PDB file of C-alpha atoms in Angstrom:
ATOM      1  CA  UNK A   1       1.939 -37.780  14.584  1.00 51.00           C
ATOM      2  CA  UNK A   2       0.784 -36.728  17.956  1.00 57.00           C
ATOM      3  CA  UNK A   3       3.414 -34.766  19.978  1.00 57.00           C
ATOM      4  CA  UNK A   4       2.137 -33.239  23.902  1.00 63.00           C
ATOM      5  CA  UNK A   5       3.567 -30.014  24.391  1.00 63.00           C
ATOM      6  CA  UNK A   6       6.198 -27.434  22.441  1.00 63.00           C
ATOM      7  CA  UNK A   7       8.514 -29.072  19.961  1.00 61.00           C
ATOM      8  CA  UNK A   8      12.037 -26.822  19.468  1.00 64.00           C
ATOM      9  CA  UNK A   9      14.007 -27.563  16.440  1.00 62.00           C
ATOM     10  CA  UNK A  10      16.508 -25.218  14.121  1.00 60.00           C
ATOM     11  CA  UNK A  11      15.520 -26.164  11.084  1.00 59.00           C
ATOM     12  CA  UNK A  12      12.433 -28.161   9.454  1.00 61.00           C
ATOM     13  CA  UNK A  13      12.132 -29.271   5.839  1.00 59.00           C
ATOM     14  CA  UNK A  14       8.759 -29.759   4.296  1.00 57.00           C
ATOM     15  CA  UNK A  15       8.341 -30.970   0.066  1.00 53.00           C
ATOM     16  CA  UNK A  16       5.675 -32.663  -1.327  1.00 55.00           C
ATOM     17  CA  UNK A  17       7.588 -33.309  -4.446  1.00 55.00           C
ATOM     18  CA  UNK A  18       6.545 -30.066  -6.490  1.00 56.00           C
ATOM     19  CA  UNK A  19       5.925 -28.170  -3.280  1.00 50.00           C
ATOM     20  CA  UNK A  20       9.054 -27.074  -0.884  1.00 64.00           C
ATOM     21  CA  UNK A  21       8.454 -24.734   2.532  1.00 68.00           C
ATOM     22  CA  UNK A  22      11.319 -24.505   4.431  1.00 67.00           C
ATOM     23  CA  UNK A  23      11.318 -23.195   8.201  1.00 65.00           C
ATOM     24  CA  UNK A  24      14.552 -21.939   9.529  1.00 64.00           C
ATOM     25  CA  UNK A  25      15.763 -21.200  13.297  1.00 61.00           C
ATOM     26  CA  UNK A  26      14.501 -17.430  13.740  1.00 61.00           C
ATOM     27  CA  UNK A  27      11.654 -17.316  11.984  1.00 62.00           C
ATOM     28  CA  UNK A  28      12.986 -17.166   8.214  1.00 67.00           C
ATOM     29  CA  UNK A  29      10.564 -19.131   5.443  1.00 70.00           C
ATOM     30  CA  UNK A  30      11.065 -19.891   2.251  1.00 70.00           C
ATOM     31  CA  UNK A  31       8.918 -21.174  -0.248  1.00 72.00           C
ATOM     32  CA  UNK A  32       9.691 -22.357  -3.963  1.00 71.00           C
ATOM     33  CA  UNK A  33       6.030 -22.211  -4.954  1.00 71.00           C
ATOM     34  CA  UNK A  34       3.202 -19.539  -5.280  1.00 74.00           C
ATOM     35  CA  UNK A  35       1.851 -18.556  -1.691  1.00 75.00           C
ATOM     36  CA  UNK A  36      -1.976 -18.915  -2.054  1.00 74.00           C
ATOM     37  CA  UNK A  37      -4.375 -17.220   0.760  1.00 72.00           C
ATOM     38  CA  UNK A  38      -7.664 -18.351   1.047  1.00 73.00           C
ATOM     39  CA  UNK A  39     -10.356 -15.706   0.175  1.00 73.00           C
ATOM     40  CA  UNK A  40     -11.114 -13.198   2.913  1.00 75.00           C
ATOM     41  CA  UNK A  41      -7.970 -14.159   4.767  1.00 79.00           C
ATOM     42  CA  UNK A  42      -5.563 -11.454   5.877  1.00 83.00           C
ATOM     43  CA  UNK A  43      -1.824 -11.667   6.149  1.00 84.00           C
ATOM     44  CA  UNK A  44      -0.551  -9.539   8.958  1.00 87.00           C
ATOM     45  CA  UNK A  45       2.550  -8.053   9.772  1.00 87.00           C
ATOM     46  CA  UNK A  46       4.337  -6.825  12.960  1.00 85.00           C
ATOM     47  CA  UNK A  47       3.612  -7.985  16.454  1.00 82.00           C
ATOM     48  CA  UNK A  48       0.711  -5.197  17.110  1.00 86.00           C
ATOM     49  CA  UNK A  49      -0.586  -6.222  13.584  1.00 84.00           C
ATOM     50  CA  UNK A  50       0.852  -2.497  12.196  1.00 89.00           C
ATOM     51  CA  UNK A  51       0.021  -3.391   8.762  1.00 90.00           C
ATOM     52  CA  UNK A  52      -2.377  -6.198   7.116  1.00 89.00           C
ATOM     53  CA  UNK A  53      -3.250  -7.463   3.589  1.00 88.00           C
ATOM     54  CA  UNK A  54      -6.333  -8.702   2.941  1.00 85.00           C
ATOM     55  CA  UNK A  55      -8.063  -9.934  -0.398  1.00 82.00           C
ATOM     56  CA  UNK A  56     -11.730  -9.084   0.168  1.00 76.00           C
ATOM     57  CA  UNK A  57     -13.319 -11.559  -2.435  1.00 75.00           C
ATOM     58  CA  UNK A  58     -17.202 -10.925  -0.716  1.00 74.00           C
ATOM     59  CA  UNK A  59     -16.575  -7.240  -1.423  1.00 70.00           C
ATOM     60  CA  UNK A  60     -15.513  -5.447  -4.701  1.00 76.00           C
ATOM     61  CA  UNK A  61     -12.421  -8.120  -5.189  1.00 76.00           C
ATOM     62  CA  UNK A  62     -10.443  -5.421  -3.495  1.00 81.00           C
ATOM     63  CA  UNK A  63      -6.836  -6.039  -1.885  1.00 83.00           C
ATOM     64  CA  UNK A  64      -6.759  -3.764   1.167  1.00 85.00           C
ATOM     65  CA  UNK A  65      -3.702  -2.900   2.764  1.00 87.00           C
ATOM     66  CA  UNK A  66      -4.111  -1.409   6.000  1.00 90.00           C
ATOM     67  CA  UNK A  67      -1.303   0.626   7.838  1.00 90.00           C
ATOM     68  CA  UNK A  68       0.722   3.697   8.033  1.00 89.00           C
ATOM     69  CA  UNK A  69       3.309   5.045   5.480  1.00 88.00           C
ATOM     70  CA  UNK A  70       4.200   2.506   2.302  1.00 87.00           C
ATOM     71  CA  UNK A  71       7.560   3.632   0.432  1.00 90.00           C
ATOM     72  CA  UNK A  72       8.652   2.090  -2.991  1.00 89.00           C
ATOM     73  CA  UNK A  73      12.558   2.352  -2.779  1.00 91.00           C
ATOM     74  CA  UNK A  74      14.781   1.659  -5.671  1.00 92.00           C
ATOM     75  CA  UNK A  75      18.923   2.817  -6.465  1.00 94.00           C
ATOM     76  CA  UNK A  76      18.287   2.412 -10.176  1.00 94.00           C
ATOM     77  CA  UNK A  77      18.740   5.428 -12.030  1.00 93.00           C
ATOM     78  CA  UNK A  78      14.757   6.911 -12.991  1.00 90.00           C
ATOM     79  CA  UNK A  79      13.100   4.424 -10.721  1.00 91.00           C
ATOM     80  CA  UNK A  80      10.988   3.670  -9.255  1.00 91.00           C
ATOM     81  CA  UNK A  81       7.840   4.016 -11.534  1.00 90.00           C
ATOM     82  CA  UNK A  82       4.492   3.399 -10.782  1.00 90.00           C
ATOM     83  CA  UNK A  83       2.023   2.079 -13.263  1.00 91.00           C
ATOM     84  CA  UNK A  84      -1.389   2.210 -13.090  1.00 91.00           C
ATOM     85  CA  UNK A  85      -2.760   0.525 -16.072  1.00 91.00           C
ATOM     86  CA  UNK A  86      -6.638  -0.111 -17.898  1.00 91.00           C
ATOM     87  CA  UNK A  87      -6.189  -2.986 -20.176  1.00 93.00           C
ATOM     88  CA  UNK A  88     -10.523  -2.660 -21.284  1.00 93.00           C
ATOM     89  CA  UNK A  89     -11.310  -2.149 -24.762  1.00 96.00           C
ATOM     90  CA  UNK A  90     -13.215   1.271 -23.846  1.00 96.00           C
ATOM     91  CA  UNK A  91     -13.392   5.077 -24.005  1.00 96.00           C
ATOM     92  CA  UNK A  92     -12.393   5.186 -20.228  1.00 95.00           C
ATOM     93  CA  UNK A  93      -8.734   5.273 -18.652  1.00 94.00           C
ATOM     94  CA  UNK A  94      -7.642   4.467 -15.291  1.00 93.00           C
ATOM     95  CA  UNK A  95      -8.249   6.379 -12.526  1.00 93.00           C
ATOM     96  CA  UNK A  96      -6.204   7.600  -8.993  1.00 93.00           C
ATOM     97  CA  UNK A  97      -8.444   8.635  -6.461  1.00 92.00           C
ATOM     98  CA  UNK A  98      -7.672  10.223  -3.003  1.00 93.00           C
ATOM     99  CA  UNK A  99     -10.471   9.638  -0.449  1.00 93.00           C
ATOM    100  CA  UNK A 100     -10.562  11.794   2.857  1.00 93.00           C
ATOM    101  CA  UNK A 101     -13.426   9.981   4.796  1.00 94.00           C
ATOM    102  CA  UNK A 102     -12.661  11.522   8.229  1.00 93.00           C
ATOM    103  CA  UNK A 103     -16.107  10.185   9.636  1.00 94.00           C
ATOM    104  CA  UNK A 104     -17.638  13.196  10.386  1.00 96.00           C
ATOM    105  CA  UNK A 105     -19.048  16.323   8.231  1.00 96.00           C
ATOM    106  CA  UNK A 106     -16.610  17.684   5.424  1.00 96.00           C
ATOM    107  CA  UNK A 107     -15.886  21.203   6.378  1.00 97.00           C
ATOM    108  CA  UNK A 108     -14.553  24.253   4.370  1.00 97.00           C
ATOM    109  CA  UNK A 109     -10.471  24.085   3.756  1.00 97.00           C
ATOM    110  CA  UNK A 110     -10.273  20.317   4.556  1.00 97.00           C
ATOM    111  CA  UNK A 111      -7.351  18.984   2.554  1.00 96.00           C
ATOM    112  CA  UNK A 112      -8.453  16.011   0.305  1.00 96.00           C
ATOM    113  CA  UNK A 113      -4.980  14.912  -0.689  1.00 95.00           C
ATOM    114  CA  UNK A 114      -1.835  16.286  -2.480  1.00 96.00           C
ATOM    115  CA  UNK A 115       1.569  15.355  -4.007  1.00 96.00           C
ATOM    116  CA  UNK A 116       4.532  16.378  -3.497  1.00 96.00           C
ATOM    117  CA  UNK A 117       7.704  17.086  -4.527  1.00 96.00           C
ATOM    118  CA  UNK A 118      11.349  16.441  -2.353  1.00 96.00           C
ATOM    119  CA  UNK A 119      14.788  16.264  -3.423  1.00 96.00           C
ATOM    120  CA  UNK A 120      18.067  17.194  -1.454  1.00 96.00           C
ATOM    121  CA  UNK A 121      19.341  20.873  -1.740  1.00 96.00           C
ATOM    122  CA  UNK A 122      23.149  21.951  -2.091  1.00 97.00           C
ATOM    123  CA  UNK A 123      23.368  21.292   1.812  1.00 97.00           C
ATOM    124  CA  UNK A 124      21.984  17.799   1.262  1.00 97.00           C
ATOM    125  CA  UNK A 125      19.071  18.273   2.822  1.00 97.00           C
ATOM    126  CA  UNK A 126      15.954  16.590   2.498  1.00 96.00           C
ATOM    127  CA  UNK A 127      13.286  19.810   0.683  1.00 96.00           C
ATOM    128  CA  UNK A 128      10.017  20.577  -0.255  1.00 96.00           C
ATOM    129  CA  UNK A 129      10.432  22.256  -3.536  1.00 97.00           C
ATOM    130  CA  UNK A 130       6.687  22.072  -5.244  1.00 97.00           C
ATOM    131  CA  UNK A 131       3.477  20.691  -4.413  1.00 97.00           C
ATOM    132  CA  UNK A 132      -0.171  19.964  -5.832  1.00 97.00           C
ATOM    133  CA  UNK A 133      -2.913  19.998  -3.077  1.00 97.00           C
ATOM    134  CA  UNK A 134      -6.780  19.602  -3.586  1.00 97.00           C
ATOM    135  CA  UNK A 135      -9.000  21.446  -0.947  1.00 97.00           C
ATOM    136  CA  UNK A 136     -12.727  21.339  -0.318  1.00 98.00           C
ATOM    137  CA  UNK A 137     -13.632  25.548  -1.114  1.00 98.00           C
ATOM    138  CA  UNK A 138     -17.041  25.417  -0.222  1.00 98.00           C
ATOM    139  CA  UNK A 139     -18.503  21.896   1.873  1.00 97.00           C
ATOM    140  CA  UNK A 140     -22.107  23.177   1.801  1.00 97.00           C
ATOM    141  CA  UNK A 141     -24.354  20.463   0.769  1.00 97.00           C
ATOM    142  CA  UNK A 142     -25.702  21.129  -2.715  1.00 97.00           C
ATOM    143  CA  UNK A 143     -23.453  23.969  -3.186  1.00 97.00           C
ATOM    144  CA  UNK A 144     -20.248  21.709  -3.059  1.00 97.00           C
ATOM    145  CA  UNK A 145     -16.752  23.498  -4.837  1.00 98.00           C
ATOM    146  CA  UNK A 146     -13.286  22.594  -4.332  1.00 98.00           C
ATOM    147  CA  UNK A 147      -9.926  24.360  -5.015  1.00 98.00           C
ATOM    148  CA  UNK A 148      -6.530  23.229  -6.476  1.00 97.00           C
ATOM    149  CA  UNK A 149      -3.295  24.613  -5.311  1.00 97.00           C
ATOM    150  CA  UNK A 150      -0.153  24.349  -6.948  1.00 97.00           C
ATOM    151  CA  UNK A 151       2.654  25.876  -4.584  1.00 96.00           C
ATOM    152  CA  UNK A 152       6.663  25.817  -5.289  1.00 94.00           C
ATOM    153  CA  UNK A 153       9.283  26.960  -2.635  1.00 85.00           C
TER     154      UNK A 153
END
């Protein structure tokens, strides 16, 4: 079918038989099957592209997700939980790395990453109460040391 120019509708229906996309007024989709990207495609989200997922199949076989802050919300009691699990028959377990790569040289008291600890105080406010950061003591090449701090309000 060849239509000139912008077609408006509320509502199209697409199904192949096992396949069903559906394409409502205001942008709403809905699919009944597995979404499958091509390889080294990105999805991308927001109108100045503020965050992207991309499966990079020509690198590592990373998924990269580019963009600012990422919560995991959940109102069941002692969740959320985050997993990160080695299923390899081996000596060696899995592994959470933080990578400062600022682009320039490392220097001495750079902060490399940390974790923290908030919960609400008798006010109901929104606290710090302990935290884990790594530091870089020393950045002189071949000399290289790095601290751990461990603070609590």
């Amino acid at each position: 079918i060849n239509v000139p120019g912008e077609v408006q509708t509320t509502k199209i229906a697409y199904t192949d038989g096992d396949d069903a996309i559906v394409i409502s007024d205001g942008g709403g989709v809905q699919f009944e099957q597995t979404i499958k990207l091509l390889d080294d495609k990105t999805l991308t989200f927001g109108g100045d592209n503020d965050w992207t997922i991309e499966y990079d199949e020509d690198g590592d076989n990373d998924l990269v997700l580019t963009g600012s802050d990422m919560s995991i919300e959940s109102s069941t009691s002692e969740k959320p939980q985050l997993s990160i699990k080695n299923t390899t028959n081996d000596a060696e377990g899995a592994k959470l790395r933080f990578v400062k790569d600022k682009g320039a040289n490392g220097a001495d008291d750079d902060v490399l990453g940390g974790i923290e600890w908030i919960g609400d105080n008798d006010a109901q406010q929104l606290t710090s109460f302990a935290q884990i950061r790594a530091k870089i003591s020393d950045a002189s090449d071949g000399a290289e040391g790095g601290r751990l701090e461990l603070t609590e309000r």
